[in-house]
PDB file of C-alpha atoms in Angstrom:
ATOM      1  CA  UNK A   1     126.021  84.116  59.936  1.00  0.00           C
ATOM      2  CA  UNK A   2     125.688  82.695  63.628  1.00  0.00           C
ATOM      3  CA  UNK A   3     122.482  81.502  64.925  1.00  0.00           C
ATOM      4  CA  UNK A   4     121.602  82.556  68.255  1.00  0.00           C
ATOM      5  CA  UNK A   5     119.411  81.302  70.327  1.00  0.00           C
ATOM      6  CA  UNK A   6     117.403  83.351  72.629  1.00  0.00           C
ATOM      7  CA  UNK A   7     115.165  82.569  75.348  1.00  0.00           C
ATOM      8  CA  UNK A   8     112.188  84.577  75.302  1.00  0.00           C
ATOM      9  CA  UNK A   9     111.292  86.898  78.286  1.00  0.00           C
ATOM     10  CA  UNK A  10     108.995  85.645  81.128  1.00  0.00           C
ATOM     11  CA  UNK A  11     105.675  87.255  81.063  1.00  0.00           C
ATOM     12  CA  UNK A  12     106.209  88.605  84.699  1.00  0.00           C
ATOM     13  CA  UNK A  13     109.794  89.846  83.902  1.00  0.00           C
ATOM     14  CA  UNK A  14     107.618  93.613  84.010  1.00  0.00           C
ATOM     15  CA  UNK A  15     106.694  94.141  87.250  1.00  0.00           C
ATOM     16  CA  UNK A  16     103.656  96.130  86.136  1.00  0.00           C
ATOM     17  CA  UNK A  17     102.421  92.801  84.128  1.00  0.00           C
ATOM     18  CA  UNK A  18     103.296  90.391  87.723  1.00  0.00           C
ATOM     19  CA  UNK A  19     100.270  89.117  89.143  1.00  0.00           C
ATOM     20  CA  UNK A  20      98.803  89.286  92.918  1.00  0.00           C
ATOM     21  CA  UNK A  21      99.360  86.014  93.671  1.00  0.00           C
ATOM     22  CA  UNK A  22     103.165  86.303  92.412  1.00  0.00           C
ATOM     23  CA  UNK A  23     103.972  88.900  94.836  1.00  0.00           C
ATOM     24  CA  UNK A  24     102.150  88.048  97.650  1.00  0.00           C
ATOM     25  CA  UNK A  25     103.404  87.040 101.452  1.00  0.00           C
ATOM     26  CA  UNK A  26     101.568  84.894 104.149  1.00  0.00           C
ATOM     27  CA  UNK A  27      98.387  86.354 105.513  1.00  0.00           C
ATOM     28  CA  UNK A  28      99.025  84.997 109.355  1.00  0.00           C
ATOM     29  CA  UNK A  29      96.810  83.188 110.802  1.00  0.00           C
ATOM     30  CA  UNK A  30      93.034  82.544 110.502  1.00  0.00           C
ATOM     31  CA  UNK A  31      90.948  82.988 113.284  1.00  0.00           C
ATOM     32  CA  UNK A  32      87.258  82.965 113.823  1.00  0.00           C
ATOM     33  CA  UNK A  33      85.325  86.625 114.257  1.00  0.00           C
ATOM     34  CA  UNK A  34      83.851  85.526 117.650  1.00  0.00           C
ATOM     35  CA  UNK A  35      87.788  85.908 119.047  1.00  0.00           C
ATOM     36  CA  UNK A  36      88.335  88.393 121.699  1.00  0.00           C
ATOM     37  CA  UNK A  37      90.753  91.257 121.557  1.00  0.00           C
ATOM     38  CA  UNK A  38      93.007  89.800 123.791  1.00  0.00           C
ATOM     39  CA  UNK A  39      92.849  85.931 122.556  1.00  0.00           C
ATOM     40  CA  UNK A  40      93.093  88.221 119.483  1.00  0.00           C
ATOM     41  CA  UNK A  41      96.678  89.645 121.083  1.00  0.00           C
ATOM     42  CA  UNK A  42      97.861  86.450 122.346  1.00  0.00           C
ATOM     43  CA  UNK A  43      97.787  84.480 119.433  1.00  0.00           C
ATOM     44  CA  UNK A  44      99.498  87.141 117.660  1.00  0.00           C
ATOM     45  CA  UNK A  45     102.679  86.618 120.179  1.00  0.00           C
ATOM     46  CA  UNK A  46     102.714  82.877 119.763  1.00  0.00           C
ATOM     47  CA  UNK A  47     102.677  82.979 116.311  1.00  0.00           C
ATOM     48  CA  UNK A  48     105.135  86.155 115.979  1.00  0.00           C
ATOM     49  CA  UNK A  49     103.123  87.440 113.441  1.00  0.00           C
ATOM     50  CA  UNK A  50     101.555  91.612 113.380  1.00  0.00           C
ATOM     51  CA  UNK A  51      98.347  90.460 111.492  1.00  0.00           C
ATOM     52  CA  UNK A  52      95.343  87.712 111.304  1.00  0.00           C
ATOM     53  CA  UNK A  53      92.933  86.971 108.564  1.00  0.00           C
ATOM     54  CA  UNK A  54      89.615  87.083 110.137  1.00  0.00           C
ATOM     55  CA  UNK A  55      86.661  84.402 109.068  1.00  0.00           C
ATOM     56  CA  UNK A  56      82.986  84.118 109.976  1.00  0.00           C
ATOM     57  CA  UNK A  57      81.547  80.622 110.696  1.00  0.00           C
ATOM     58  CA  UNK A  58      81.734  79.191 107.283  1.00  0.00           C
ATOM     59  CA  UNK A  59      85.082  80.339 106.945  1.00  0.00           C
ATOM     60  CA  UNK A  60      84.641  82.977 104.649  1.00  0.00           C
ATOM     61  CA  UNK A  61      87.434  85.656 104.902  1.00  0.00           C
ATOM     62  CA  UNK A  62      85.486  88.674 106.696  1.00  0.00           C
ATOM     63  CA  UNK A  63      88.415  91.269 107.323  1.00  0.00           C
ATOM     64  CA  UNK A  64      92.151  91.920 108.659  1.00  0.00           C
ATOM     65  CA  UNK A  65      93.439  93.219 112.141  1.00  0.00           C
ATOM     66  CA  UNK A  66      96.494  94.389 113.175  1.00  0.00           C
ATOM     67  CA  UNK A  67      98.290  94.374 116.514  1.00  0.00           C
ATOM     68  CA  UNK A  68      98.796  97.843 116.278  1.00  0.00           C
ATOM     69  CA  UNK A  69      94.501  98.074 115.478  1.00  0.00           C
ATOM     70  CA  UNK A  70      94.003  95.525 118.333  1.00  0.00           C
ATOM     71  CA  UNK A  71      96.068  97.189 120.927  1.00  0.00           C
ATOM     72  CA  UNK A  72      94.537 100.313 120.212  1.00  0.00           C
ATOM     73  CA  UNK A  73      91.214  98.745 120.895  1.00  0.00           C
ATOM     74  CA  UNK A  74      92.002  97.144 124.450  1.00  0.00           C
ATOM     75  CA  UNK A  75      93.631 100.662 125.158  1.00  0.00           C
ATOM     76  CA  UNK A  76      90.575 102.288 124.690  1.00  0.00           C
ATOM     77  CA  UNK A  77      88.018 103.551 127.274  1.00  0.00           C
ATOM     78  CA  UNK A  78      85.407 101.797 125.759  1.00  0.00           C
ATOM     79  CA  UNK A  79      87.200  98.262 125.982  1.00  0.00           C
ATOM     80  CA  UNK A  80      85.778  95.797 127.620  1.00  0.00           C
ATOM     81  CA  UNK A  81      86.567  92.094 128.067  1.00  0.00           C
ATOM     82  CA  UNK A  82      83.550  90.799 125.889  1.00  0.00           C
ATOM     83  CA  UNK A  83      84.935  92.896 123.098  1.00  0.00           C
ATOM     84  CA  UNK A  84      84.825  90.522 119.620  1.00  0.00           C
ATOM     85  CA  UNK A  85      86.825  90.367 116.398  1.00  0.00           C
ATOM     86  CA  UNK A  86      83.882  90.737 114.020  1.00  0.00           C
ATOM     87  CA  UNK A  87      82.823  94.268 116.467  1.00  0.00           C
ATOM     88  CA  UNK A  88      86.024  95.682 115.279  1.00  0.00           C
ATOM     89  CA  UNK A  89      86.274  95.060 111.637  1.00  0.00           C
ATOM     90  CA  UNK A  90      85.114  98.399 110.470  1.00  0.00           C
ATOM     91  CA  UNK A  91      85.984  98.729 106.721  1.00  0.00           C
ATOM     92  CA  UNK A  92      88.633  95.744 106.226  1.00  0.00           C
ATOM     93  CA  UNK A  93      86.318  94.586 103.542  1.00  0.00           C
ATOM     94  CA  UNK A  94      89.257  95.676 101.248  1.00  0.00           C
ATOM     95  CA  UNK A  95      90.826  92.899  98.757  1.00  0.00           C
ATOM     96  CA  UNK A  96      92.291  92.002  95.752  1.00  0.00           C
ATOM     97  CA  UNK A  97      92.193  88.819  93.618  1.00  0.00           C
ATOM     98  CA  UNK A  98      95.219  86.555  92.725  1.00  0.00           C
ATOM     99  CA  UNK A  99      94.991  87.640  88.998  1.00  0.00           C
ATOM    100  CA  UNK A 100      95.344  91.526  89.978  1.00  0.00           C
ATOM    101  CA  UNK A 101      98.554  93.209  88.212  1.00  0.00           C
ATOM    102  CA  UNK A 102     101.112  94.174  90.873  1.00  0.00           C
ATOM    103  CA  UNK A 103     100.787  97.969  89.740  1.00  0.00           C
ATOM    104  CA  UNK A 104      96.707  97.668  90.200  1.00  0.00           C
ATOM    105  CA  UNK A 105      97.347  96.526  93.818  1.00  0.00           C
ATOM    106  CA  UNK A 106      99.897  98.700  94.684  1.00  0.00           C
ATOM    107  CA  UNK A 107      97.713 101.843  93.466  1.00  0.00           C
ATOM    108  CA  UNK A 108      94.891 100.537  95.518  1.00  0.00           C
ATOM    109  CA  UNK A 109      96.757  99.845  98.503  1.00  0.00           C
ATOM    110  CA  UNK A 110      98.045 103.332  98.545  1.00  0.00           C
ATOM    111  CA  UNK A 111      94.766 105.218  97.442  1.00  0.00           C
ATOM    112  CA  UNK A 112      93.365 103.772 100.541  1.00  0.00           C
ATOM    113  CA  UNK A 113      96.129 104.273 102.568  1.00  0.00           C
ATOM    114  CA  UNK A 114      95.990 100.500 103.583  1.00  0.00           C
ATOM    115  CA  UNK A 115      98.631  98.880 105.145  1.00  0.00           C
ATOM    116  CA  UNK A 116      98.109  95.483 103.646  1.00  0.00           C
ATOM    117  CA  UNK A 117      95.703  94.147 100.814  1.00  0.00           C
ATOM    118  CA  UNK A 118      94.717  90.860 101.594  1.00  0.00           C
ATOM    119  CA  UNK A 119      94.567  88.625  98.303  1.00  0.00           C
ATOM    120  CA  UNK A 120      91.827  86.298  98.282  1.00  0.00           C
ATOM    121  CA  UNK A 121      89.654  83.365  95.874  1.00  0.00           C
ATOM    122  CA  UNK A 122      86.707  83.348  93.972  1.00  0.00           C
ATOM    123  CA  UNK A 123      85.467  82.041  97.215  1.00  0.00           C
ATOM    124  CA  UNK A 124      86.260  84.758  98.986  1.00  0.00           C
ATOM    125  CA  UNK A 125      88.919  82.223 101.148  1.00  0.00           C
ATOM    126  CA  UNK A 126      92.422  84.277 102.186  1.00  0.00           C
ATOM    127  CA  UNK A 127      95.299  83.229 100.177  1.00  0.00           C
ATOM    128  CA  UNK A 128      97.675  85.757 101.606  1.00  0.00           C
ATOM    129  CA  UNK A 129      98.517  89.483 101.816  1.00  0.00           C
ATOM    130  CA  UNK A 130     100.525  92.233  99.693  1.00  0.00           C
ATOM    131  CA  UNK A 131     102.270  94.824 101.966  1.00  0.00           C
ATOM    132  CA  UNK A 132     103.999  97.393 100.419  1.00  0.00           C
ATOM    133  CA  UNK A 133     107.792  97.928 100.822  1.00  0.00           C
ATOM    134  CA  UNK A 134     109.219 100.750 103.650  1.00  0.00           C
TER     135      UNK A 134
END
Protein backbone atom coordinates (compact mmCIF):
# COMPACT_ATOMS: atom_id res chain seq x y z
CA UNK A 1 0.00 0.00 0.00
CA UNK A 2 1.22 3.59 -1.17
CA UNK A 3 0.49 6.59 0.80
CA UNK A 4 -0.66 9.47 -1.03
CA UNK A 5 -0.73 12.61 -0.13
CA UNK A 6 -3.40 14.94 -1.12
CA UNK A 7 -3.84 18.50 -0.80
CA UNK A 8 -7.17 19.40 0.20
CA UNK A 9 -9.40 21.65 -2.04
CA UNK A 10 -9.47 25.48 -1.52
CA UNK A 11 -12.67 26.64 -0.09
CA UNK A 12 -13.25 28.99 -3.16
CA UNK A 13 -12.31 26.20 -5.69
CA UNK A 14 -16.64 26.34 -6.17
CA UNK A 15 -17.38 29.31 -7.66
CA UNK A 16 -20.80 29.36 -6.01
CA UNK A 17 -18.88 29.25 -2.41
CA UNK A 18 -16.17 32.43 -3.83
CA UNK A 19 -16.73 35.46 -2.01
CA UNK A 20 -17.45 39.25 -3.27
CA UNK A 21 -14.39 40.49 -2.45
CA UNK A 22 -12.57 37.48 -4.39
CA UNK A 23 -14.11 38.35 -7.57
CA UNK A 24 -14.25 41.81 -7.55
CA UNK A 25 -12.47 44.58 -10.03
CA UNK A 26 -11.56 48.31 -9.29
CA UNK A 27 -14.46 50.61 -8.68
CA UNK A 28 -12.74 53.82 -10.61
CA UNK A 29 -12.40 56.62 -9.07
CA UNK A 30 -14.01 58.43 -6.09
CA UNK A 31 -15.37 61.63 -6.51
CA UNK A 32 -17.39 63.92 -4.37
CA UNK A 33 -21.47 64.23 -5.14
CA UNK A 34 -21.17 68.06 -5.55
CA UNK A 35 -19.18 67.14 -9.13
CA UNK A 36 -20.76 68.36 -12.22
CA UNK A 37 -21.77 66.25 -15.15
CA UNK A 38 -19.16 67.36 -17.18
CA UNK A 39 -16.14 67.49 -14.47
CA UNK A 40 -18.08 64.21 -14.02
CA UNK A 41 -17.14 63.35 -17.99
CA UNK A 42 -13.76 64.68 -17.91
CA UNK A 43 -12.36 62.86 -15.24
CA UNK A 44 -13.71 59.82 -16.68
CA UNK A 45 -11.33 60.45 -19.95
CA UNK A 46 -8.25 61.12 -17.89
CA UNK A 47 -8.58 58.28 -15.96
CA UNK A 48 -9.84 55.90 -18.96
CA UNK A 49 -12.19 54.46 -16.83
CA UNK A 50 -16.52 54.04 -17.82
CA UNK A 51 -17.49 54.41 -14.06
CA UNK A 52 -16.92 56.51 -10.62
CA UNK A 53 -17.84 55.67 -7.11
CA UNK A 54 -19.70 58.58 -5.87
CA UNK A 55 -19.21 59.92 -1.99
CA UNK A 56 -20.99 62.57 0.06
CA UNK A 57 -18.86 64.85 2.33
CA UNK A 58 -17.80 62.35 4.85
CA UNK A 59 -16.88 60.08 2.26
CA UNK A 60 -19.45 57.69 2.55
CA UNK A 61 -20.08 55.76 -0.76
CA UNK A 62 -23.55 57.38 -1.98
CA UNK A 63 -24.00 55.71 -5.55
CA UNK A 64 -22.36 54.77 -9.09
CA UNK A 65 -22.48 56.63 -12.55
CA UNK A 66 -21.66 55.63 -15.73
CA UNK A 67 -20.43 57.48 -18.80
CA UNK A 68 -23.02 56.08 -20.71
CA UNK A 69 -25.68 57.50 -17.54
CA UNK A 70 -23.67 60.80 -17.57
CA UNK A 71 -23.72 61.44 -21.22
CA UNK A 72 -27.20 60.75 -21.35
CA UNK A 73 -27.73 63.40 -18.77
CA UNK A 74 -25.74 66.38 -20.51
CA UNK A 75 -27.68 65.17 -23.73
CA UNK A 76 -30.77 65.86 -22.25
CA UNK A 77 -33.08 68.91 -22.65
CA UNK A 78 -33.20 69.45 -19.20
CA UNK A 79 -29.26 69.72 -18.76
CA UNK A 80 -27.92 72.46 -17.54
CA UNK A 81 -24.40 73.45 -16.48
CA UNK A 82 -25.16 73.52 -12.62
CA UNK A 83 -26.29 69.96 -12.99
CA UNK A 84 -24.62 67.81 -9.77
CA UNK A 85 -23.57 64.21 -9.19
CA UNK A 86 -25.68 63.62 -6.09
CA UNK A 87 -29.03 65.19 -8.51
CA UNK A 88 -28.48 62.22 -10.65
CA UNK A 89 -28.06 59.28 -8.45
CA UNK A 90 -31.54 57.98 -8.67
CA UNK A 91 -31.56 54.37 -7.28
CA UNK A 92 -27.64 53.47 -7.28
CA UNK A 93 -28.16 52.74 -3.66
CA UNK A 94 -27.55 49.09 -4.84
CA UNK A 95 -24.54 47.02 -3.09
CA UNK A 96 -23.17 44.07 -1.91
CA UNK A 97 -20.73 43.25 0.93
CA UNK A 98 -17.22 41.63 0.56
CA UNK A 99 -18.48 38.38 2.28
CA UNK A 100 -21.43 37.94 -0.42
CA UNK A 101 -21.13 34.42 -2.37
CA UNK A 102 -20.31 35.06 -6.04
CA UNK A 103 -23.70 33.25 -7.06
CA UNK A 104 -25.71 35.74 -4.48
CA UNK A 105 -24.18 38.71 -6.39
CA UNK A 106 -24.49 37.55 -9.63
CA UNK A 107 -28.38 36.77 -9.05
CA UNK A 108 -28.76 40.23 -7.71
CA UNK A 109 -26.95 41.94 -10.29
CA UNK A 110 -29.10 40.37 -12.88
CA UNK A 111 -32.57 40.58 -11.03
CA UNK A 112 -31.97 44.22 -11.14
CA UNK A 113 -30.70 44.37 -14.36
CA UNK A 114 -27.60 46.31 -12.98
CA UNK A 115 -24.68 46.73 -14.81
CA UNK A 116 -22.27 46.69 -11.94
CA UNK A 117 -22.70 45.94 -8.09
CA UNK A 118 -20.49 47.98 -6.26
CA UNK A 119 -18.94 45.96 -3.19
CA UNK A 120 -18.56 47.96 -0.22
CA UNK A 121 -17.52 47.87 4.02
CA UNK A 122 -19.28 47.78 7.05
CA UNK A 123 -18.69 51.43 6.68
CA UNK A 124 -20.37 51.74 3.81
CA UNK A 125 -16.65 52.89 2.08
CA UNK A 126 -16.31 51.43 -1.83
CA UNK A 127 -13.96 48.63 -2.08
CA UNK A 128 -14.62 47.92 -5.70
CA UNK A 129 -17.21 46.64 -8.21
CA UNK A 130 -18.48 43.14 -9.69
CA UNK A 131 -19.49 43.42 -13.41
CA UNK A 132 -20.74 40.58 -14.94
CA UNK A 133 -19.02 38.87 -17.94
CA UNK A 134 -20.37 39.70 -21.88
Amino acid sequence: MTLIHTQPRPADANPAHRTAVKGMEAAGPQVCDDMSVEVALAVMAAARTSRLVVCDQDDQRTGLVTRTELAAVRDSSDYTDRVRLRDILGDHGSSTSPVTTMAEAEHETRSRRLGVLPVVDEQGSGLGVLALSR
